[in-house]
Amino acid sequence: MPVPASHNESTELKALDLAHHLPAQADYQLLEDLGGSRIITHAEGCVITDIDGKSLLDGMAGLWCVNVGYGRTELAEVAYQQMLELPYYNTFFKTATEPAIRLAAKIADKMSEGNPDLKHVFFNSSGSEANDTVLRLVRHYWTLKGEPERNVIISRRNAYHGSTVAGMSLGGMSFMHTQGGPLVPGIEHVRQPYMFNEGFGEDPIAFADACVKDIEDRILSVGPDKIAAFIGEPVQGAGGVIIPPETYWPKVEALCRKYGILLICDEVICGFGRLGQWFGHQHYGVKPDIIAMAKGLSSGYLPISAVGVSGAIVEVLKTGGDFVHGYTYSGHPTAAAVALRNIEIMEREDLIARTREVTGPYLAQALQRLAAHPLVGEVRSLGLIGAVEIVAEKGTNTRFKGTEGTAGPLVRDICIKNGLMVRGIRDSIVMCPPLIISEAEIDQLVSTIEASLNEAEPQLRAL
Ligand SMILES: *Cc1c(COP(=O)(O)O)cnc(C)c1O
């Protein structure tokens, strides 16, 4: 175990952090009022440790990404060896590197399960960049096909596709749209398949049909010959782990085919085993034309992302000369070497099947223990991603103080105090642990949430 830093070192770092470092997605005044960020210094397996020596079970796999868990010496060694041999080279000058090529082939192999035409890969460094690539690629594709007016992309409200201008414009988070606009034009947002909030008590199949009808209505109102693509996360992650009814995706796919629209899956969270398949769309049995992936691709050990592209699309790209798009770090050999080994670890340890057949069902069953809790409106999970909805009145979806966002942060903070890192999204406690999580750790995760709900209840009732 690492030795906790001295009190002085901890205080110094927190002061420097406040003075100079602007962390992501943060309220800088609030951070100052709280005395600075929690500084994470060490991690092993599913446990993270902070500078003051406090250990937490990492129920979030970092930020939905550390699928193989922390402390994989093997990944550090691969990075070290690759850096000695060739730390960096680009793919701009009709050049490529062995790790990028081998990783592309490995990803193609995983994508081809049930979808043999999905076999090409474009590399980037983050999920947001992957979605920027998607946006440019899709519009370029339709221009080459002689239909440049087909440039509208349909997305869902409350979707998350990243933080760059293209990413947040594609995303459907209204609180992000109000900062740093204007947005990228030509993006339409439709209904999300969020049963608990938007179809409470309805029949799931009828609810899914209504969501799909909203997409079709929008296609028709914008004009079918103007729609380039539909994009969606198989399961919405940052939106609050929104698991659609099983009929939703096949019907979305059928709609895309009906109108000749490209189907894009944002697999940044669902990819690499999260739902018990290599990719989330494979769980739903649909065949996207394009997929974006990041996070679990390298288990977060180095920044790398990829866009999977069908052979049919690449044939069209070949008619257009240069695709004038790419990043300095596209196909970064060190990141690619680490990602490749990360996938090999998942294969060797059979983490996908284990998630599907062992730990995913175990988590679902463990969460059922919370279903009867007076504060819990719903528990839901698929593979190793899940959510607990907190409500003010059992049997309804009524929230504390009549609006979302009071209970979630409160319960989250109590979970963290009790040694569990989870996220509170509105009034959902969401979890997404490393795929190596043990059954004992799943029990610990669920019982910590339960204890934290118990602790929060009197405070919430007193509001
Ligand atoms: C995290 C995420 C992104 C953005 O990835 P970054 O690496 O943070 O840019 C995009 N899409 C989804 C579904 C994500 O969860």
Short mmCIF file of C-alpha atoms and ligand atoms in Angstrom, two decimals:
data_model
loop_
_atom_site.label_atom_id
_atom_site.label_comp_id
_atom_site.label_asym_id
_atom_site.label_seq_id
_atom_site.Cartn_x
_atom_site.Cartn_y
_atom_site.Cartn_z
CA MET A 1 0.00 0.00 0.00
CA PRO A 2 1.21 3.51 -0.73
CA VAL A 3 2.13 5.70 2.18
CA PRO A 4 -0.32 8.59 2.57
CA ALA A 5 1.23 11.94 1.76
CA SER A 6 2.13 14.17 4.63
CA HIS A 7 -0.46 16.68 5.70
CA ASN A 8 1.77 19.43 4.29
CA GLU A 9 2.04 17.87 0.86
CA SER A 10 -1.70 17.35 0.66
CA THR A 11 -2.36 20.95 1.67
CA GLU A 12 0.21 22.28 -0.78
CA LEU A 13 -1.18 20.31 -3.72
CA LYS A 14 -4.75 21.36 -2.97
CA ALA A 15 -3.66 25.00 -2.88
CA LEU A 16 -1.73 24.69 -6.16
CA ASP A 17 -4.72 22.95 -7.74
CA LEU A 18 -7.02 25.80 -6.77
CA ALA A 19 -4.49 28.39 -7.88
CA HIS A 20 -3.65 26.96 -11.31
CA HIS A 21 -5.60 23.92 -12.43
CA LEU A 22 -9.04 24.09 -13.98
CA PRO A 23 -10.56 20.61 -13.75
CA ALA A 24 -13.20 19.34 -16.20
CA GLN A 25 -16.92 19.96 -15.76
CA ALA A 26 -16.46 21.84 -12.49
CA ASP A 27 -17.93 24.77 -10.62
CA TYR A 28 -14.74 26.68 -9.84
CA GLN A 29 -16.28 28.78 -7.08
CA LEU A 30 -17.75 25.69 -5.43
CA LEU A 31 -14.39 23.91 -5.60
CA GLU A 32 -12.75 26.87 -3.93
CA ASP A 33 -15.41 26.91 -1.23
CA LEU A 34 -14.85 23.18 -0.64
CA GLY A 35 -11.09 23.69 -0.30
CA GLY A 36 -10.10 21.99 -3.57
CA SER A 37 -10.34 18.70 -5.39
CA ARG A 38 -9.87 15.21 -4.00
CA ILE A 39 -6.40 14.24 -5.20
CA ILE A 40 -6.18 10.63 -6.34
CA THR A 41 -2.72 9.20 -5.98
CA HIS A 42 -2.90 5.46 -6.48
CA ALA A 43 -5.18 2.69 -7.67
CA GLU A 44 -5.17 -1.08 -7.82
CA GLY A 45 -7.82 -3.44 -9.14
CA CYS A 46 -11.16 -1.74 -8.43
CA VAL A 47 -9.90 0.51 -5.64
CA ILE A 48 -8.69 4.10 -5.85
CA THR A 49 -6.80 5.87 -3.06
CA ASP A 50 -6.53 9.58 -2.39
CA ILE A 51 -3.70 11.69 -1.05
CA ASP A 52 -5.10 11.60 2.46
CA GLY A 53 -5.01 7.79 2.45
CA LYS A 54 -8.73 7.25 1.96
CA SER A 55 -9.57 4.26 -0.25
CA LEU A 56 -12.73 4.04 -2.34
CA LEU A 57 -14.25 1.22 -4.32
CA ASP A 58 -14.35 2.66 -7.83
CA GLY A 59 -17.94 2.11 -8.91
CA MET A 60 -17.34 4.27 -11.99
CA ALA A 61 -14.24 2.59 -13.53
CA GLY A 62 -12.61 6.02 -13.54
CA LEU A 63 -14.98 7.76 -15.93
CA TRP A 64 -16.65 4.70 -17.50
CA CYS A 65 -13.32 3.56 -18.88
CA VAL A 66 -11.01 1.41 -16.73
CA ASN A 67 -12.54 -1.85 -17.91
CA VAL A 68 -9.54 -4.06 -17.07
CA GLY A 69 -9.03 -2.39 -13.69
CA TYR A 70 -6.05 -0.50 -12.32
CA GLY A 71 -2.49 -1.64 -11.78
CA ARG A 72 -1.92 -3.60 -15.00
CA THR A 73 1.88 -3.65 -15.10
CA GLU A 74 1.65 -5.29 -18.51
CA LEU A 75 0.12 -2.15 -20.02
CA ALA A 76 2.85 0.03 -18.54
CA GLU A 77 5.49 -2.30 -19.97
CA VAL A 78 3.95 -2.28 -23.42
CA ALA A 79 3.94 1.53 -23.38
CA TYR A 80 7.55 1.59 -22.21
CA GLN A 81 8.74 -0.82 -24.91
CA GLN A 82 6.84 1.03 -27.63
CA MET A 83 8.26 4.36 -26.50
CA LEU A 84 11.78 3.00 -26.72
CA GLU A 85 11.15 1.65 -30.21
CA LEU A 86 8.95 4.36 -31.73
CA PRO A 87 7.22 6.73 -29.31
CA TYR A 88 5.34 8.62 -31.97
CA TYR A 89 4.74 8.86 -35.63
CA ASN A 90 1.87 10.29 -37.65
CA THR A 91 -0.35 8.90 -40.38
CA PHE A 92 -0.42 12.02 -42.58
CA PHE A 93 2.45 11.26 -44.96
CA LYS A 94 1.16 8.03 -46.50
CA THR A 95 2.64 6.48 -43.36
CA ALA A 96 1.38 4.14 -40.68
CA THR A 97 2.81 2.24 -37.73
CA GLU A 98 2.56 -1.38 -36.72
CA PRO A 99 0.54 -0.81 -33.50
CA ALA A 100 -2.05 1.29 -35.35
CA ILE A 101 -2.39 -1.31 -38.11
CA ARG A 102 -2.63 -4.25 -35.72
CA LEU A 103 -5.11 -2.43 -33.51
CA ALA A 104 -7.29 -1.54 -36.52
CA ALA A 105 -7.31 -5.19 -37.56
CA LYS A 106 -8.18 -6.30 -34.03
CA ILE A 107 -11.04 -3.80 -33.77
CA ALA A 108 -12.29 -4.85 -37.21
CA ASP A 109 -12.37 -8.44 -36.01
CA LYS A 110 -14.54 -7.48 -33.01
CA MET A 111 -16.83 -5.24 -35.07
CA SER A 112 -17.39 -7.87 -37.72
CA GLU A 113 -19.31 -10.12 -35.32
CA GLY A 114 -22.74 -10.07 -36.93
CA ASN A 115 -21.77 -7.12 -39.14
CA PRO A 116 -19.04 -8.23 -41.57
CA ASP A 117 -18.99 -4.98 -43.55
CA LEU A 118 -17.93 -2.94 -40.51
CA LYS A 119 -14.20 -3.35 -40.98
CA HIS A 120 -12.38 0.00 -41.29
CA VAL A 121 -11.04 2.14 -38.47
CA PHE A 122 -10.13 5.83 -38.21
CA PHE A 123 -8.16 6.82 -35.08
CA ASN A 124 -8.46 9.87 -32.85
CA SER A 125 -7.54 10.58 -29.24
CA SER A 126 -10.89 11.07 -27.46
CA GLY A 127 -14.56 10.28 -27.72
CA SER A 128 -15.33 13.88 -28.61
CA GLU A 129 -12.79 13.83 -31.43
CA ALA A 130 -14.25 10.55 -32.66
CA ASN A 131 -17.65 12.21 -32.94
CA ASP A 132 -16.11 15.20 -34.75
CA THR A 133 -14.73 12.68 -37.21
CA VAL A 134 -18.17 11.08 -37.49
CA LEU A 135 -19.83 14.39 -38.27
CA ARG A 136 -17.37 15.38 -40.98
CA LEU A 137 -17.25 11.87 -42.43
CA VAL A 138 -21.01 11.54 -42.71
CA ARG A 139 -21.53 14.90 -44.40
CA HIS A 140 -18.57 14.34 -46.72
CA TYR A 141 -19.97 10.92 -47.62
CA TRP A 142 -23.34 12.33 -48.69
CA THR A 143 -21.69 15.11 -50.67
CA LEU A 144 -19.66 12.54 -52.57
CA LYS A 145 -22.85 10.58 -53.19
CA GLY A 146 -24.27 13.68 -54.88
CA GLU A 147 -26.68 14.52 -52.07
CA PRO A 148 -25.01 17.43 -50.27
CA GLU A 149 -28.36 18.62 -48.90
CA ARG A 150 -28.48 15.42 -46.84
CA ASN A 151 -26.61 16.97 -43.95
CA VAL A 152 -28.99 16.84 -40.99
CA ILE A 153 -28.17 14.46 -38.16
CA ILE A 154 -30.82 13.27 -35.76
CA SER A 155 -29.77 12.76 -32.15
CA ARG A 156 -31.69 12.43 -28.88
CA ARG A 157 -32.34 14.90 -26.10
CA ASN A 158 -30.13 14.14 -23.11
CA ALA A 159 -27.64 12.24 -25.30
CA TYR A 160 -23.93 12.66 -24.54
CA HIS A 161 -21.51 12.76 -27.45
CA GLY A 162 -18.67 14.80 -25.96
CA SER A 163 -17.56 18.30 -25.11
CA THR A 164 -16.04 19.71 -28.29
CA VAL A 165 -18.31 21.97 -30.32
CA ALA A 166 -19.38 19.08 -32.57
CA GLY A 167 -19.64 16.70 -29.62
CA MET A 168 -21.86 18.92 -27.51
CA SER A 169 -23.95 19.97 -30.51
CA LEU A 170 -24.58 16.33 -31.38
CA GLY A 171 -25.29 15.71 -27.71
CA GLY A 172 -28.67 16.62 -26.35
CA MET A 173 -27.79 18.17 -23.00
CA SER A 174 -29.56 21.50 -22.90
CA PHE A 175 -27.40 22.80 -20.05
CA MET A 176 -24.35 22.30 -22.28
CA HIS A 177 -26.00 23.98 -25.26
CA THR A 178 -26.32 27.21 -23.31
CA GLN A 179 -22.53 27.57 -23.00
CA GLY A 180 -20.16 28.35 -25.84
CA GLY A 181 -22.68 28.37 -28.66
CA PRO A 182 -23.80 28.85 -31.34
CA LEU A 183 -24.03 25.15 -31.96
CA VAL A 184 -23.14 23.29 -35.13
CA PRO A 185 -26.18 23.69 -37.38
CA GLY A 186 -28.10 20.80 -38.87
CA ILE A 187 -28.60 18.69 -35.75
CA GLU A 188 -32.11 17.73 -34.65
CA HIS A 189 -32.91 16.33 -31.21
CA VAL A 190 -35.77 13.92 -30.65
CA ARG A 191 -37.28 12.02 -27.76
CA GLN A 192 -35.04 9.75 -25.63
CA PRO A 193 -36.19 6.26 -24.58
CA TYR A 194 -36.19 7.13 -20.87
CA MET A 195 -39.13 5.11 -19.52
CA PHE A 196 -38.83 6.09 -15.88
CA ASN A 197 -39.09 9.82 -16.53
CA GLU A 198 -40.94 10.04 -19.81
CA GLY A 199 -43.05 6.89 -19.98
CA PHE A 200 -43.67 6.03 -16.35
CA GLY A 201 -45.94 3.02 -16.01
CA GLU A 202 -46.41 2.67 -19.77
CA ASP A 203 -46.05 -0.54 -21.70
CA PRO A 204 -42.36 -0.69 -22.80
CA ILE A 205 -43.15 -1.74 -26.35
CA ALA A 206 -45.70 1.03 -26.81
CA PHE A 207 -43.28 3.51 -25.24
CA ALA A 208 -40.47 2.43 -27.61
CA ASP A 209 -42.87 2.78 -30.54
CA ALA A 210 -43.72 6.32 -29.46
CA CYS A 211 -40.02 7.22 -29.30
CA VAL A 212 -39.43 5.74 -32.75
CA LYS A 213 -42.48 7.57 -34.07
CA ASP A 214 -40.96 10.82 -32.81
CA ILE A 215 -37.89 10.08 -34.94
CA GLU A 216 -40.02 9.32 -37.99
CA ASP A 217 -42.12 12.46 -37.48
CA ARG A 218 -38.92 14.50 -37.41
CA ILE A 219 -37.58 12.79 -40.54
CA LEU A 220 -40.81 13.70 -42.30
CA SER A 221 -40.96 17.28 -41.03
CA VAL A 222 -37.34 18.03 -41.95
CA GLY A 223 -37.63 16.07 -45.20
CA PRO A 224 -36.29 12.53 -45.65
CA ASP A 225 -33.92 13.67 -48.41
CA LYS A 226 -32.23 16.04 -45.94
CA ILE A 227 -31.41 13.49 -43.24
CA ALA A 228 -27.87 12.14 -43.28
CA ALA A 229 -27.81 9.96 -40.18
CA PHE A 230 -29.21 9.02 -36.81
CA ILE A 231 -26.80 8.83 -33.86
CA GLY A 232 -27.34 7.26 -30.46
CA GLU A 233 -25.61 5.52 -27.58
CA PRO A 234 -26.92 1.93 -27.29
CA VAL A 235 -27.41 2.69 -23.58
CA GLN A 236 -27.15 6.39 -22.68
CA GLY A 237 -24.39 6.67 -20.09
CA ALA A 238 -23.86 10.24 -18.94
CA GLY A 239 -27.57 10.89 -19.46
CA GLY A 240 -28.22 8.63 -16.47
CA VAL A 241 -27.78 5.02 -17.66
CA ILE A 242 -30.91 4.98 -19.77
CA ILE A 243 -31.59 1.47 -20.99
CA PRO A 244 -34.12 1.46 -23.82
CA PRO A 245 -36.81 -1.21 -24.19
CA GLU A 246 -35.38 -4.17 -26.13
CA THR A 247 -37.55 -3.38 -29.18
CA TYR A 248 -36.25 0.18 -29.53
CA TRP A 249 -33.00 -0.33 -31.44
CA PRO A 250 -34.27 -2.84 -34.01
CA LYS A 251 -37.09 -0.41 -34.81
CA VAL A 252 -34.70 2.55 -35.06
CA GLU A 253 -32.57 0.48 -37.43
CA ALA A 254 -35.59 -0.39 -39.57
CA LEU A 255 -36.52 3.28 -39.74
CA CYS A 256 -33.01 4.23 -40.89
CA ARG A 257 -33.15 1.59 -43.61
CA LYS A 258 -36.61 2.72 -44.69
CA TYR A 259 -35.35 6.26 -45.37
CA GLY A 260 -31.79 5.37 -46.45
CA ILE A 261 -30.30 7.10 -43.41
CA LEU A 262 -26.96 6.06 -41.92
CA LEU A 263 -27.10 4.49 -38.46
CA ILE A 264 -24.37 5.61 -36.08
CA CYS A 265 -23.83 4.08 -32.65
CA ASP A 266 -21.80 6.00 -30.11
CA GLU A 267 -20.11 3.08 -28.36
CA VAL A 268 -17.78 5.20 -26.24
CA ILE A 269 -19.18 3.70 -23.03
CA CYS A 270 -20.99 0.59 -24.29
CA GLY A 271 -18.03 -0.70 -26.31
CA PHE A 272 -15.47 -3.16 -25.00
CA GLY A 273 -17.64 -5.36 -22.92
CA ARG A 274 -19.78 -3.03 -20.84
CA LEU A 275 -23.07 -4.64 -21.94
CA GLY A 276 -21.65 -8.16 -22.15
CA GLN A 277 -20.77 -7.98 -25.86
CA TRP A 278 -17.77 -6.38 -27.55
CA PHE A 279 -20.09 -3.58 -28.64
CA GLY A 280 -23.42 -2.46 -27.25
CA HIS A 281 -25.21 -2.63 -30.61
CA GLN A 282 -24.38 -6.33 -30.74
CA HIS A 283 -26.52 -6.81 -27.65
CA TYR A 284 -29.45 -5.27 -29.51
CA GLY A 285 -28.71 -7.14 -32.74
CA VAL A 286 -28.47 -4.09 -35.00
CA LYS A 287 -25.94 -3.28 -37.71
CA PRO A 288 -24.73 0.32 -37.61
CA ASP A 289 -22.85 1.83 -40.56
CA ILE A 290 -20.51 3.78 -38.29
CA ILE A 291 -19.52 3.46 -34.64
CA ALA A 292 -17.52 5.71 -32.31
CA MET A 293 -15.45 4.15 -29.54
CA ALA A 294 -13.00 5.38 -26.88
CA LYS A 295 -12.81 4.90 -23.08
CA GLY A 296 -12.70 1.08 -22.69
CA LEU A 297 -10.67 0.81 -25.92
CA SER A 298 -7.53 1.42 -23.84
CA SER A 299 -9.22 1.10 -20.43
CA GLY A 300 -8.23 4.75 -20.08
CA TYR A 301 -4.52 3.92 -19.72
CA LEU A 302 -3.74 6.26 -22.63
CA PRO A 303 -6.01 8.55 -24.63
CA ILE A 304 -7.16 6.91 -27.84
CA SER A 305 -10.44 6.63 -29.74
CA ALA A 306 -11.60 5.17 -33.01
CA VAL A 307 -14.38 5.40 -35.54
CA GLY A 308 -15.47 2.15 -37.17
CA VAL A 309 -16.65 2.63 -40.75
CA SER A 310 -18.39 0.23 -43.12
CA GLY A 311 -16.81 -0.98 -46.33
CA ALA A 312 -19.69 0.56 -48.30
CA ILE A 313 -18.86 4.02 -46.94
CA VAL A 314 -15.14 3.61 -47.56
CA GLU A 315 -15.87 2.72 -51.21
CA VAL A 316 -17.58 6.10 -51.55
CA LEU A 317 -14.71 7.90 -49.80
CA LYS A 318 -12.36 6.41 -52.39
CA THR A 319 -14.13 8.43 -55.09
CA GLY A 320 -13.39 11.75 -53.36
CA GLY A 321 -9.62 12.22 -53.33
CA ASP A 322 -8.13 13.17 -49.97
CA PHE A 323 -10.35 12.97 -46.91
CA VAL A 324 -8.85 16.14 -45.48
CA HIS A 325 -9.35 15.18 -41.87
CA GLY A 326 -7.08 13.79 -39.19
CA TYR A 327 -5.25 14.56 -36.02
CA THR A 328 -1.58 14.79 -35.10
CA TYR A 329 -2.17 11.85 -32.78
CA SER A 330 -4.36 9.73 -35.07
CA GLY A 331 -3.06 6.18 -34.68
CA HIS A 332 -0.56 7.20 -31.98
CA PRO A 333 1.66 4.10 -31.77
CA THR A 334 2.12 4.08 -27.99
CA ALA A 335 -1.59 4.54 -27.32
CA ALA A 336 -2.41 1.95 -29.98
CA ALA A 337 0.02 -0.60 -28.51
CA VAL A 338 -1.57 -0.16 -25.08
CA ALA A 339 -5.09 -0.44 -26.51
CA LEU A 340 -4.18 -3.61 -28.38
CA ARG A 341 -2.79 -5.23 -25.25
CA ASN A 342 -5.83 -4.06 -23.30
CA ILE A 343 -8.09 -5.92 -25.75
CA GLU A 344 -5.84 -8.97 -25.50
CA ILE A 345 -6.25 -8.90 -21.71
CA MET A 346 -10.04 -8.84 -22.12
CA GLU A 347 -9.81 -11.82 -24.48
CA ARG A 348 -7.43 -13.77 -22.25
CA GLU A 349 -9.53 -13.21 -19.13
CA ASP A 350 -12.80 -13.67 -21.00
CA LEU A 351 -14.14 -10.47 -19.48
CA ILE A 352 -16.90 -10.06 -22.05
CA ALA A 353 -18.54 -13.43 -21.38
CA ARG A 354 -17.95 -13.02 -17.66
CA THR A 355 -19.81 -9.70 -17.74
CA ARG A 356 -22.65 -11.18 -19.75
CA GLU A 357 -23.01 -14.43 -17.85
CA VAL A 358 -21.65 -13.92 -14.35
CA THR A 359 -21.05 -10.42 -13.02
CA GLY A 360 -23.76 -8.61 -15.02
CA PRO A 361 -26.52 -10.94 -13.79
CA TYR A 362 -24.98 -10.84 -10.31
CA LEU A 363 -25.15 -7.02 -10.26
CA ALA A 364 -28.75 -7.10 -11.49
CA GLN A 365 -29.69 -9.49 -8.70
CA ALA A 366 -27.80 -7.54 -6.04
CA LEU A 367 -29.52 -4.32 -7.11
CA GLN A 368 -32.88 -6.03 -6.61
CA ARG A 369 -32.14 -5.87 -2.89
CA LEU A 370 -32.56 -2.09 -3.19
CA ALA A 371 -35.83 -2.26 -5.11
CA ALA A 372 -37.91 -2.41 -1.93
CA HIS A 373 -36.14 0.55 -0.31
CA PRO A 374 -38.56 3.41 0.42
CA LEU A 375 -36.40 5.91 -1.50
CA VAL A 376 -35.94 3.75 -4.58
CA GLY A 377 -38.23 4.19 -7.56
CA GLU A 378 -36.42 1.80 -9.88
CA VAL A 379 -33.21 -0.17 -10.21
CA ARG A 380 -31.96 -1.05 -13.66
CA SER A 381 -28.81 -2.51 -15.16
CA LEU A 382 -27.46 -4.23 -18.23
CA GLY A 383 -24.10 -5.95 -18.08
CA LEU A 384 -21.97 -3.87 -15.73
CA ILE A 385 -23.74 -0.54 -15.98
CA GLY A 386 -26.63 0.38 -13.76
CA ALA A 387 -28.68 3.03 -12.01
CA VAL A 388 -30.81 3.52 -8.93
CA GLU A 389 -33.59 6.11 -9.23
CA ILE A 390 -34.32 8.02 -6.02
CA VAL A 391 -37.88 9.21 -5.48
CA ALA A 392 -39.76 11.06 -2.77
CA GLU A 393 -42.82 8.83 -2.94
CA LYS A 394 -42.49 5.10 -3.37
CA GLY A 395 -44.38 3.78 -6.40
CA THR A 396 -44.19 7.10 -8.28
CA ASN A 397 -41.51 9.06 -10.09
CA THR A 398 -42.06 12.14 -7.91
CA ARG A 399 -38.81 13.74 -6.82
CA PHE A 400 -37.79 15.52 -3.65
CA LYS A 401 -38.77 19.18 -3.74
CA GLY A 402 -40.76 18.35 -6.86
CA THR A 403 -37.76 18.64 -9.14
CA GLU A 404 -34.78 16.52 -10.09
CA GLY A 405 -31.31 17.10 -8.75
CA THR A 406 -31.68 17.28 -4.97
CA ALA A 407 -31.43 13.66 -3.86
CA GLY A 408 -28.84 12.45 -6.38
CA PRO A 409 -25.94 14.70 -5.33
CA LEU A 410 -26.75 14.23 -1.65
CA VAL A 411 -26.73 10.42 -1.79
CA ARG A 412 -23.66 10.46 -4.02
CA ASP A 413 -21.71 12.52 -1.49
CA ILE A 414 -22.72 10.12 1.29
CA CYS A 415 -21.63 7.13 -0.85
CA ILE A 416 -18.25 8.76 -1.38
CA LYS A 417 -17.90 9.47 2.33
CA ASN A 418 -18.76 5.78 2.90
CA GLY A 419 -15.99 4.64 0.55
CA LEU A 420 -17.74 4.19 -2.79
CA MET A 421 -17.11 6.33 -5.87
CA VAL A 422 -20.36 6.62 -7.82
CA ARG A 423 -21.95 9.40 -9.79
CA GLY A 424 -25.21 11.19 -9.11
CA ILE A 425 -26.91 12.15 -12.35
CA ARG A 426 -29.99 14.19 -11.50
CA ASP A 427 -31.65 11.78 -9.02
CA SER A 428 -29.99 8.60 -10.25
CA ILE A 429 -27.04 6.98 -8.59
CA VAL A 430 -25.17 5.44 -11.49
CA MET A 431 -22.52 2.77 -11.52
CA CYS A 432 -20.15 1.38 -14.10
CA PRO A 433 -17.45 -0.62 -12.29
CA PRO A 434 -14.36 -2.20 -13.86
CA LEU A 435 -15.23 -5.46 -15.66
CA ILE A 436 -12.87 -7.32 -13.32
CA ILE A 437 -15.08 -6.54 -10.32
CA SER A 438 -15.62 -9.54 -8.03
CA GLU A 439 -18.93 -10.70 -6.63
CA ALA A 440 -17.79 -9.63 -3.15
CA GLU A 441 -17.05 -6.14 -4.48
CA ILE A 442 -20.46 -6.00 -6.18
CA ASP A 443 -22.04 -6.83 -2.81
CA GLN A 444 -19.95 -4.10 -1.20
CA LEU A 445 -21.02 -1.63 -3.91
CA VAL A 446 -24.71 -2.36 -3.42
CA SER A 447 -24.60 -2.45 0.37
CA THR A 448 -22.77 0.88 0.46
CA ILE A 449 -25.51 2.42 -1.67
CA GLU A 450 -28.10 0.89 0.65
CA ALA A 451 -26.40 2.21 3.79
CA SER A 452 -26.04 5.62 2.15
CA LEU A 453 -29.73 5.71 1.19
CA ASN A 454 -30.60 4.91 4.81
CA GLU A 455 -28.32 7.68 5.99
CA ALA A 456 -29.77 10.16 3.51
CA GLU A 457 -33.42 9.38 4.14
CA PRO A 458 -34.00 11.49 7.28
CA GLN A 459 -32.19 14.45 5.65
CA LEU A 460 -34.28 14.14 2.49
CA ARG A 461 -37.55 13.72 4.40
CA ALA A 462 -36.75 16.85 6.41
CA LEU A 463 -36.49 19.01 3.29
C1 LIG B 1 -17.33 10.16 -22.70
C2 LIG B 1 -18.18 10.12 -23.92
C3 LIG B 1 -17.83 10.86 -25.06
C4 LIG B 1 -16.70 11.85 -25.07
O1 LIG B 1 -15.47 11.25 -24.86
P1 LIG B 1 -14.22 12.16 -24.41
O2 LIG B 1 -13.08 11.20 -24.47
O3 LIG B 1 -14.52 12.66 -23.05
O4 LIG B 1 -14.09 13.23 -25.40
C5 LIG B 1 -18.60 10.70 -26.19
N1 LIG B 1 -19.64 9.86 -26.21
C6 LIG B 1 -20.00 9.14 -25.13
C7 LIG B 1 -21.15 8.20 -25.24
C8 LIG B 1 -19.28 9.27 -23.95
O5 LIG B 1 -19.66 8.59 -22.86
#
